PDB file of C-alpha atoms in Angstrom:
ATOM      1  CA  UNK A   1     109.879 111.888  98.572  1.00 96.00           C
ATOM      2  CA  UNK A   2     110.150 115.473  96.650  1.00 97.00           C
ATOM      3  CA  UNK A   3     111.357 114.441  93.155  1.00 98.00           C
ATOM      4  CA  UNK A   4     114.004 115.672  92.559  1.00 98.00           C
ATOM      5  CA  UNK A   5     115.628 113.614  94.808  1.00 98.00           C
ATOM      6  CA  UNK A   6     113.947 110.427  92.928  1.00 98.00           C
ATOM      7  CA  UNK A   7     115.576 111.949  89.563  1.00 98.00           C
ATOM      8  CA  UNK A   8     118.887 112.000  91.425  1.00 98.00           C
ATOM      9  CA  UNK A   9     118.698 108.527  92.814  1.00 98.00           C
ATOM     10  CA  UNK A  10     117.025 107.002  89.402  1.00 98.00           C
ATOM     11  CA  UNK A  11     119.285 109.196  86.876  1.00 98.00           C
ATOM     12  CA  UNK A  12     116.602 110.260  85.525  1.00 98.00           C
ATOM     13  CA  UNK A  13     116.370 112.892  82.413  1.00 98.00           C
ATOM     14  CA  UNK A  14     113.272 115.398  82.746  1.00 98.00           C
ATOM     15  CA  UNK A  15     111.032 115.179  80.221  1.00 98.00           C
ATOM     16  CA  UNK A  16     108.117 117.513  81.414  1.00 98.00           C
ATOM     17  CA  UNK A  17     107.517 119.277  84.218  1.00 97.00           C
ATOM     18  CA  UNK A  18     111.021 121.055  85.150  1.00 97.00           C
ATOM     19  CA  UNK A  19     109.320 123.639  87.532  1.00 97.00           C
ATOM     20  CA  UNK A  20     107.413 121.012  89.543  1.00 97.00           C
ATOM     21  CA  UNK A  21     110.272 118.671  90.748  1.00 98.00           C
ATOM     22  CA  UNK A  22     110.021 120.836  94.792  1.00 97.00           C
ATOM     23  CA  UNK A  23     106.626 117.796  94.387  1.00 96.00           C
ATOM     24  CA  UNK A  24     106.893 115.069  97.128  1.00 96.00           C
ATOM     25  CA  UNK A  25     105.114 111.816  96.710  1.00 95.00           C
ATOM     26  CA  UNK A  26     104.233 109.312  99.541  1.00 93.00           C
ATOM     27  CA  UNK A  27     103.978 106.220  97.368  1.00 92.00           C
ATOM     28  CA  UNK A  28     105.207 104.540  94.665  1.00 93.00           C
ATOM     29  CA  UNK A  29     103.119 101.681  92.028  1.00 91.00           C
ATOM     30  CA  UNK A  30     105.043 100.384  88.980  1.00 90.00           C
ATOM     31  CA  UNK A  31     102.266  98.602  86.714  1.00 90.00           C
ATOM     32  CA  UNK A  32     102.681  98.483  81.991  1.00 86.00           C
ATOM     33  CA  UNK A  33      98.433  97.485  83.088  1.00 79.00           C
ATOM     34  CA  UNK A  34      96.176 101.351  83.394  1.00 82.00           C
ATOM     35  CA  UNK A  35      93.783  99.155  83.727  1.00 76.00           C
ATOM     36  CA  UNK A  36      95.985  97.751  87.670  1.00 72.00           C
ATOM     37  CA  UNK A  37      96.754 101.374  87.905  1.00 76.00           C
ATOM     38  CA  UNK A  38      93.257 102.852  88.705  1.00 71.00           C
ATOM     39  CA  UNK A  39      93.301 100.453  91.172  1.00 71.00           C
ATOM     40  CA  UNK A  40      95.907 101.334  93.183  1.00 67.00           C
ATOM     41  CA  UNK A  41      96.088 104.942  93.635  1.00 61.00           C
ATOM     42  CA  UNK A  42      96.254 108.165  94.841  1.00 67.00           C
ATOM     43  CA  UNK A  43      96.511 111.893  94.742  1.00 69.00           C
ATOM     44  CA  UNK A  44     101.150 111.082  95.725  1.00 85.00           C
ATOM     45  CA  UNK A  45     101.867 108.421  93.638  1.00 90.00           C
ATOM     46  CA  UNK A  46     104.827 108.052  91.610  1.00 94.00           C
ATOM     47  CA  UNK A  47     103.946 106.236  88.616  1.00 95.00           C
ATOM     48  CA  UNK A  48     106.743 103.453  86.917  1.00 97.00           C
ATOM     49  CA  UNK A  49     106.111 102.698  84.114  1.00 97.00           C
ATOM     50  CA  UNK A  50     107.491 101.619  80.815  1.00 97.00           C
ATOM     51  CA  UNK A  51     103.893 102.388  77.990  1.00 95.00           C
ATOM     52  CA  UNK A  52     104.438 106.039  76.719  1.00 97.00           C
ATOM     53  CA  UNK A  53     101.423 106.735  74.697  1.00 95.00           C
ATOM     54  CA  UNK A  54      98.825 108.705  75.402  1.00 95.00           C
ATOM     55  CA  UNK A  55      97.044 106.770  77.933  1.00 93.00           C
ATOM     56  CA  UNK A  56      99.414 106.625  80.345  1.00 95.00           C
ATOM     57  CA  UNK A  57      98.924 109.677  81.005  1.00 96.00           C
ATOM     58  CA  UNK A  58      95.025 110.229  80.477  1.00 93.00           C
ATOM     59  CA  UNK A  59      94.837 107.320  83.300  1.00 90.00           C
ATOM     60  CA  UNK A  60      97.214 109.812  85.385  1.00 90.00           C
ATOM     61  CA  UNK A  61      95.060 113.075  84.702  1.00 90.00           C
ATOM     62  CA  UNK A  62      91.989 110.399  85.640  1.00 88.00           C
ATOM     63  CA  UNK A  63      93.816 109.417  88.902  1.00 87.00           C
ATOM     64  CA  UNK A  64      95.362 112.496  90.076  1.00 87.00           C
ATOM     65  CA  UNK A  65      98.848 111.173  89.323  1.00 91.00           C
ATOM     66  CA  UNK A  66     101.328 113.635  89.008  1.00 94.00           C
ATOM     67  CA  UNK A  67     104.758 112.373  87.931  1.00 96.00           C
ATOM     68  CA  UNK A  68     106.067 109.516  85.931  1.00 97.00           C
ATOM     69  CA  UNK A  69     108.567 107.459  85.031  1.00 98.00           C
ATOM     70  CA  UNK A  70     109.128 106.129  82.288  1.00 98.00           C
ATOM     71  CA  UNK A  71     111.800 102.568  82.698  1.00 98.00           C
ATOM     72  CA  UNK A  72     113.884 100.918  80.248  1.00 98.00           C
ATOM     73  CA  UNK A  73     114.989 104.866  78.859  1.00 98.00           C
ATOM     74  CA  UNK A  74     111.989 104.761  77.000  1.00 97.00           C
ATOM     75  CA  UNK A  75     110.588 107.711  75.813  1.00 98.00           C
ATOM     76  CA  UNK A  76     107.298 109.051  74.972  1.00 97.00           C
ATOM     77  CA  UNK A  77     106.401 110.469  71.873  1.00 97.00           C
ATOM     78  CA  UNK A  78     105.408 114.753  71.437  1.00 97.00           C
ATOM     79  CA  UNK A  79     101.506 114.266  71.471  1.00 96.00           C
ATOM     80  CA  UNK A  80     101.624 112.267  74.360  1.00 97.00           C
ATOM     81  CA  UNK A  81     104.662 114.823  76.559  1.00 97.00           C
ATOM     82  CA  UNK A  82     102.329 118.547  75.735  1.00 97.00           C
ATOM     83  CA  UNK A  83      99.497 116.094  77.234  1.00 97.00           C
ATOM     84  CA  UNK A  84     101.363 115.517  79.748  1.00 97.00           C
ATOM     85  CA  UNK A  85     102.927 119.682  80.151  1.00 97.00           C
ATOM     86  CA  UNK A  86      98.839 120.348  79.453  1.00 96.00           C
ATOM     87  CA  UNK A  87      98.123 118.558  82.656  1.00 95.00           C
ATOM     88  CA  UNK A  88     101.346 119.914  85.220  1.00 96.00           C
ATOM     89  CA  UNK A  89     102.152 116.137  84.742  1.00 97.00           C
ATOM     90  CA  UNK A  90     106.415 115.539  85.942  1.00 98.00           C
ATOM     91  CA  UNK A  91     107.939 112.403  83.519  1.00 98.00           C
ATOM     92  CA  UNK A  92     110.993 111.541  83.484  1.00 98.00           C
ATOM     93  CA  UNK A  93     112.931 108.800  82.271  1.00 98.00           C
ATOM     94  CA  UNK A  94     115.100 105.843  83.613  1.00 98.00           C
ATOM     95  CA  UNK A  95     117.631 103.278  81.811  1.00 98.00           C
ATOM     96  CA  UNK A  96     116.687 101.303  84.953  1.00 98.00           C
ATOM     97  CA  UNK A  97     114.780  98.232  84.591  1.00 98.00           C
ATOM     98  CA  UNK A  98     111.222  99.063  86.537  1.00 97.00           C
ATOM     99  CA  UNK A  99     111.924  95.700  89.633  1.00 97.00           C
ATOM    100  CA  UNK A 100     115.478  98.108  89.673  1.00 98.00           C
ATOM    101  CA  UNK A 101     114.084 102.051  89.847  1.00 98.00           C
ATOM    102  CA  UNK A 102     111.615 100.250  92.580  1.00 96.00           C
ATOM    103  CA  UNK A 103     113.564  98.680  94.254  1.00 97.00           C
ATOM    104  CA  UNK A 104     116.385 101.823  94.516  1.00 97.00           C
ATOM    105  CA  UNK A 105     113.047 103.611  95.560  1.00 97.00           C
ATOM    106  CA  UNK A 106     111.967 102.041  98.355  1.00 96.00           C
ATOM    107  CA  UNK A 107     115.165 101.257 100.125  1.00 97.00           C
ATOM    108  CA  UNK A 108     115.315 105.065 100.304  1.00 96.00           C
ATOM    109  CA  UNK A 109     112.140 104.506 102.306  1.00 93.00           C
ATOM    110  CA  UNK A 110     109.577 104.931  99.118  1.00 94.00           C
ATOM    111  CA  UNK A 111     106.646 102.652 100.108  1.00 89.00           C
ATOM    112  CA  UNK A 112     103.848 101.226  97.804  1.00 85.00           C
ATOM    113  CA  UNK A 113     100.828 102.332  96.440  1.00 74.00           C
ATOM    114  CA  UNK A 114      98.341 100.941  98.618  1.00 69.00           C
ATOM    115  CA  UNK A 115      95.195  99.434  96.854  1.00 64.00           C
ATOM    116  CA  UNK A 116      92.316 101.537  96.992  1.00 59.00           C
ATOM    117  CA  UNK A 117      89.392  99.601  95.746  1.00 53.00           C
ATOM    118  CA  UNK A 118      89.049  95.636  94.246  1.00 45.00           C
TER     119      UNK A 118
END
């Protein structure tokens, strides 16, 4: 699924990486614990989270995640957005709660990330 389609489905505001909305993701993972993200994602994963601090971008960088949707209308600070831009990470915000955002994407065919390590 293209990120532009995710933006449309979630009625999301793009915060960084506008030029990369043609990227595709094959699955999604929803979490606020970045330690969980380390165990469950691959490079085609969309991360849905309410955590808006720089640690989220660092985790994304480490796991080669290139797209993040912040839920509940949350927006990161300028430092975090600058880090996202530097790492070419698309960030968006949606007013949907995590459960609803995940359900919308699942209904449209995006599946959950597979466990890559236990």
